[in-house]
CSV table of C-alpha atoms in Angstrom, one decimal:
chain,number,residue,atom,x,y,z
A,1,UNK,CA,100.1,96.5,76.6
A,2,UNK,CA,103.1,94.6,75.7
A,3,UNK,CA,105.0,95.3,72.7
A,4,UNK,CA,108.4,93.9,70.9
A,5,UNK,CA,110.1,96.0,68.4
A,6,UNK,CA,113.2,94.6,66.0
A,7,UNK,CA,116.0,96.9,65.6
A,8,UNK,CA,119.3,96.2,63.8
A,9,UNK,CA,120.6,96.0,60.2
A,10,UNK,CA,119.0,95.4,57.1
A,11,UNK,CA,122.1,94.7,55.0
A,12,UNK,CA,124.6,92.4,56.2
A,13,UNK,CA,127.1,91.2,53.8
A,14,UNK,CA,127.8,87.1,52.7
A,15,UNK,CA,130.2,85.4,55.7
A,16,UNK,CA,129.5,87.9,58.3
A,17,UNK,CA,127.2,88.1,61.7
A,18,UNK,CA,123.5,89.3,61.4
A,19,UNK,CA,122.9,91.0,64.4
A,20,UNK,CA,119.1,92.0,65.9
A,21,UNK,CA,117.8,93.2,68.9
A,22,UNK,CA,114.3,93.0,70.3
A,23,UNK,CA,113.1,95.3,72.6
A,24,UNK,CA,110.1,94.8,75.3
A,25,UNK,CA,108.1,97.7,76.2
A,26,UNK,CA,104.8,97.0,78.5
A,27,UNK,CA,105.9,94.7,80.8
A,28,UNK,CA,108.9,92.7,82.1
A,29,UNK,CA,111.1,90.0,79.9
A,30,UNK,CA,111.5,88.9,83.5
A,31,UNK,CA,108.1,86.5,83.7
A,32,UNK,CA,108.7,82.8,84.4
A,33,UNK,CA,105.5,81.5,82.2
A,34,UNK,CA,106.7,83.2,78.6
A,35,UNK,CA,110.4,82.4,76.7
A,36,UNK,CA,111.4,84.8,73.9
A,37,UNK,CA,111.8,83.8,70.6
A,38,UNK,CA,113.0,84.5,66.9
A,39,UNK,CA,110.6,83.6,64.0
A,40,UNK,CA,112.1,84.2,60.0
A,41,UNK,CA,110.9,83.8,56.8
A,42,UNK,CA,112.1,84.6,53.1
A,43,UNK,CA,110.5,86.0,51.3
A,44,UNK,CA,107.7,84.5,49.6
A,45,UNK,CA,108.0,81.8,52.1
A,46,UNK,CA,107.0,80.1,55.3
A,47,UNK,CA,107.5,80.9,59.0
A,48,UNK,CA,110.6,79.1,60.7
A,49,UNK,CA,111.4,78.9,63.8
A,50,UNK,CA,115.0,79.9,64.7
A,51,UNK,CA,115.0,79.5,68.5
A,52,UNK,CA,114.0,80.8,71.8
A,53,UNK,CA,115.4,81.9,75.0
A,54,UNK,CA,114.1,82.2,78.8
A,55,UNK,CA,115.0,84.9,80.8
A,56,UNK,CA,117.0,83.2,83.4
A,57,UNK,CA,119.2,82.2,79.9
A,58,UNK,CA,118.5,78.5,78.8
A,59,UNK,CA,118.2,78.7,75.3
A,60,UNK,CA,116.7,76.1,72.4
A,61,UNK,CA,117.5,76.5,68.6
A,62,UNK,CA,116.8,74.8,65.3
A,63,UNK,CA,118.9,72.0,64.8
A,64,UNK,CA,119.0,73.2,61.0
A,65,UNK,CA,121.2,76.7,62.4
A,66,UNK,CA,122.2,74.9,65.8
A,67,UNK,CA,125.8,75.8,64.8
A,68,UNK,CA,125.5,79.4,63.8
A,69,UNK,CA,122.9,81.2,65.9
A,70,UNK,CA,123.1,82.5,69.6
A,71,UNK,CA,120.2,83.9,71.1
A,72,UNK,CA,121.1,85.7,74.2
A,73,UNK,CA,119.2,88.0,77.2
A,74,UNK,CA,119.7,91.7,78.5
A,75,UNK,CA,117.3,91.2,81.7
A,76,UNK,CA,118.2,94.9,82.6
A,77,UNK,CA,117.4,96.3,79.5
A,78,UNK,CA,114.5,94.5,78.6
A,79,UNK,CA,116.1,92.9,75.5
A,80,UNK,CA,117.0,89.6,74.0
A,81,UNK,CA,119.0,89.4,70.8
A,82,UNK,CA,119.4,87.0,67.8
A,83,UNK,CA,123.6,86.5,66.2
A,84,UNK,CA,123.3,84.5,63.0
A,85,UNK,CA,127.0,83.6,61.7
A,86,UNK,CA,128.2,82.8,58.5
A,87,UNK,CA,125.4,84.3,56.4
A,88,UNK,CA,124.7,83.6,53.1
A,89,UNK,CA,122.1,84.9,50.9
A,90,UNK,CA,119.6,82.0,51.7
A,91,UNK,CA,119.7,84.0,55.4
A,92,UNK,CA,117.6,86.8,54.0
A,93,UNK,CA,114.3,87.2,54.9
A,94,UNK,CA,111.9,89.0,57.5
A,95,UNK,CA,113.2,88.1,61.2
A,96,UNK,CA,110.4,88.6,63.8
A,97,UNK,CA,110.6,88.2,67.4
A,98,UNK,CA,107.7,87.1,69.6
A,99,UNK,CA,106.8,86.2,73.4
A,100,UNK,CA,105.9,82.3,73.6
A,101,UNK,CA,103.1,80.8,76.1
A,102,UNK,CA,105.2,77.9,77.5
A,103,UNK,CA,102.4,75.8,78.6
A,104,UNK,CA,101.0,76.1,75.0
A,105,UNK,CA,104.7,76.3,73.0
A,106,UNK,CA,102.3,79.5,71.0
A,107,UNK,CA,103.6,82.7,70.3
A,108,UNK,CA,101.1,85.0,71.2
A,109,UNK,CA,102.4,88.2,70.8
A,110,UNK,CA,104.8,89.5,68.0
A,111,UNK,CA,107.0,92.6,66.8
A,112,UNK,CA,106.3,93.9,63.3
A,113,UNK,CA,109.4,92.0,61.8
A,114,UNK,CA,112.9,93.7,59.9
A,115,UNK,CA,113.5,92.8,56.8
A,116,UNK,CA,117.4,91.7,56.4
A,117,UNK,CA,119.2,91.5,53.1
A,118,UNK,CA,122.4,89.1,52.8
A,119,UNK,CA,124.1,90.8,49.7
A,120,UNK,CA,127.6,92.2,49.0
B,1,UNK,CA,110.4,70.3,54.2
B,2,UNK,CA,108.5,70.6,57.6
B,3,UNK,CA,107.4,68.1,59.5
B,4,UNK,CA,103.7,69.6,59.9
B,5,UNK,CA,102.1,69.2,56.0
B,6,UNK,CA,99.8,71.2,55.6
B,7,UNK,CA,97.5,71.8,51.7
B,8,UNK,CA,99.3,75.0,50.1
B,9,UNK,CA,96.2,76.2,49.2
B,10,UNK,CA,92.3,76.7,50.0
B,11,UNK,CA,89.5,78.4,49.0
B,12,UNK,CA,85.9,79.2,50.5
B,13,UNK,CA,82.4,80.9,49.4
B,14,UNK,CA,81.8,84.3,51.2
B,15,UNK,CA,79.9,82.7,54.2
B,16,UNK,CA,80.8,79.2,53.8
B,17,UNK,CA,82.7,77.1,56.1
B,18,UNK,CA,86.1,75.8,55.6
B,19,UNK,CA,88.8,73.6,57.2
B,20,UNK,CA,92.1,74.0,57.4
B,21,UNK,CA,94.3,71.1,58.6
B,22,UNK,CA,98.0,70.4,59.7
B,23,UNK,CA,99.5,66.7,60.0
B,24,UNK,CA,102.2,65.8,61.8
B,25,UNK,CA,103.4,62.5,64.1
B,26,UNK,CA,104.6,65.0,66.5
B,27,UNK,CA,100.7,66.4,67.0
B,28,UNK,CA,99.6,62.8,68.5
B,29,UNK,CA,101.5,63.7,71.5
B,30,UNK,CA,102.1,68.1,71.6
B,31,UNK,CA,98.8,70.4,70.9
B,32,UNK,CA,98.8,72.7,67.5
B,33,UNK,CA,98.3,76.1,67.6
B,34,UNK,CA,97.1,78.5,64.4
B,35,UNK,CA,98.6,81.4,63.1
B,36,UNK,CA,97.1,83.6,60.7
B,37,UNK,CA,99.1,86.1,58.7
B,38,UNK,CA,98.0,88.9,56.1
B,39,UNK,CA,100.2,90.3,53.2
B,40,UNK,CA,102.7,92.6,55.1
B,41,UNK,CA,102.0,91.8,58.4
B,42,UNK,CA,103.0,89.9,61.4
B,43,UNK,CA,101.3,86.3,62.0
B,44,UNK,CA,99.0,86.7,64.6
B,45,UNK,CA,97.4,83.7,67.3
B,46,UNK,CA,93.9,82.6,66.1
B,47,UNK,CA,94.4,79.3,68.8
B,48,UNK,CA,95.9,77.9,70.8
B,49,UNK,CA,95.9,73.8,72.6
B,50,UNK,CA,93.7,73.0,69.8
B,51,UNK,CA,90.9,75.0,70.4
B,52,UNK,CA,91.4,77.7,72.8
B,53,UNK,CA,90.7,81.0,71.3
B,54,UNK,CA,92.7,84.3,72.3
B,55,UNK,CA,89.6,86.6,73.3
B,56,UNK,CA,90.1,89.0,70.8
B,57,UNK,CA,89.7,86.4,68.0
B,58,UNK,CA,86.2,86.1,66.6
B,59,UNK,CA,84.2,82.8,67.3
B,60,UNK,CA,83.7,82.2,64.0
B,61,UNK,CA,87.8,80.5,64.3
B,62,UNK,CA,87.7,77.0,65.9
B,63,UNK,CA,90.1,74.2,66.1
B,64,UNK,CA,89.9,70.5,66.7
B,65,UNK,CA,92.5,67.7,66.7
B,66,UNK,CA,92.2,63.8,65.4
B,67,UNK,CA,95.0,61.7,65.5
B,68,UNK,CA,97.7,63.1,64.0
B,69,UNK,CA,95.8,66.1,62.5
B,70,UNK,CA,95.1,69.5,63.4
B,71,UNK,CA,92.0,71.8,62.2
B,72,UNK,CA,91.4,75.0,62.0
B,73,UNK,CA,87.5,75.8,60.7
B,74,UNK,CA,86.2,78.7,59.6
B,75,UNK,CA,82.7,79.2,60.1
B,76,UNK,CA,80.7,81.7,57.7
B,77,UNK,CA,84.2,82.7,56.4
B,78,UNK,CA,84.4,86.7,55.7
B,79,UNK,CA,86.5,88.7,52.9
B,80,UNK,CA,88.5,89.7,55.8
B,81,UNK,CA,89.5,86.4,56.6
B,82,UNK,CA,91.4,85.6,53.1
B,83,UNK,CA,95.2,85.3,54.9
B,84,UNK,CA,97.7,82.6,54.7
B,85,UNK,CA,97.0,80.4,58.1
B,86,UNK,CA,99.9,78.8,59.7
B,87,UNK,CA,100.0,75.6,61.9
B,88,UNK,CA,102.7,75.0,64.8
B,89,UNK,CA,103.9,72.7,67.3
B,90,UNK,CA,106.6,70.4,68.6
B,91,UNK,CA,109.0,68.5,66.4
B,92,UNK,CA,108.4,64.7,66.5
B,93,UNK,CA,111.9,65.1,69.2
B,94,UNK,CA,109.8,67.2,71.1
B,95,UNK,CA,112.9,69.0,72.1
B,96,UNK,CA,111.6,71.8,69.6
B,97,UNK,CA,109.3,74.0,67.9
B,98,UNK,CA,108.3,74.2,64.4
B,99,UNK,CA,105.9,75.2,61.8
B,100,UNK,CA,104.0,73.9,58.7
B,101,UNK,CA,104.5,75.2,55.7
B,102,UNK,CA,101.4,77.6,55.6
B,103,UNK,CA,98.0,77.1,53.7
B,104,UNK,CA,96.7,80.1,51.3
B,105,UNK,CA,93.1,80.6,52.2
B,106,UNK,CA,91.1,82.2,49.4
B,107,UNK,CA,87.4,84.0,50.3
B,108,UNK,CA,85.7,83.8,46.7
């Protein structure tokens, strides 16, 4: 059974880089018919999509963080990771990561999310 | 704000049936898939293409698509089922993915 777990901080302070890290456990990131992708939302707030990533590396974003995020791909360690640059406090919010179905662009199967705080 | 609308709120009888719907340009041409998400908790795929349902996802959950809108029904709606229900697709570029802004479903 698959499974994605977010690790990384939960405070990062105003200017700087949030870093996370999702780990795969139950099967291979390695799969041509799924991409991996990063989901936020503040709190109180909607879902938004902050970009996805294939395993061989080709990557998509949000045009709204284009400029700031990097998602990137650790084939050998089963891991893909989100950098966020330039934070500010309207960056906080629950960051999940999930596998996506890319014949039906739906993310089917998600980690239980980390909560991260911008705040000096 | 997104460029799938959906109602911010809705609200069913215990055992009634309710629709849940998501517009969008972008959903004449790309298929919408629902997400529903409890307090605390991860979203989690109810469908998918419309109306495909992941099989652990009771039959009760069905989706259609006219236009440029997408439904999700309910059918006999349970307590359980009170959640916020997100929508999501491609943008009207098509180059990406996005999200509606989430519809609060309330089982009365």
């Amino acid at each position: 059974q698959l499974q994605l777990q977010e690790s990384g901080p939960g405070l990062v302070k105003p200017s700087e880089t949030l870093s996370l890290t999702c780990s795969v456990s139950g099967g291979s990131i390695s799969r041509s018919s799924f991409s991996w992708g990063w989901i936020r939302q503040p709190p109180g707030k909607g879902l938004e999509w902050t970009g996805t990533i294939y395993y061989r590396g080709s990557t998509y974003y949000n045009p709204s963080l284009k400029s700031r995020v990097t998602i990137s791909v650790d084939t050998s360690r089963n891991q893909f990771s989100l950098n966020l640059n330039s934070v500010t406090a309207t960056d906080t919010a629950v960051y999940y990561c999930a596998r996506l179905l890319i014949a039906h662009d739906a993310f089917d199967i998600w980690g239980q999310g980390t909560m991260v705080t911008v705040s000096s | 704000s997104s460029e799938l609308s959906q109602d911010p709120a809705v609200s069913v009888a215990l055992g009634q049936t309710v629709r849940i719907t998501c517009q969008g340009d972008s959903l004449r041409r790309y298929y919408g898939n629902w997400y529903q998400q409890k307090p605390g908790q991860a979203p989690v795929l109810v469908i998918y293409d419309e109306d495909n349902r992941p099989s652990e996802i009771p039959d009760r959950f069905s989706g259609s698509r006219s236009g440029d809108t997408s439904s999700l029904t309910i059918t006999g709606a349970q307590a359980e089922d009170e959640a916020d229900y997100y929508c999501n697709s491609r943008d009207s570029s098509g180059q990406h993915l996005v999200f509606g802004g989430g519809t609060k479903l309330t089982v009365l």
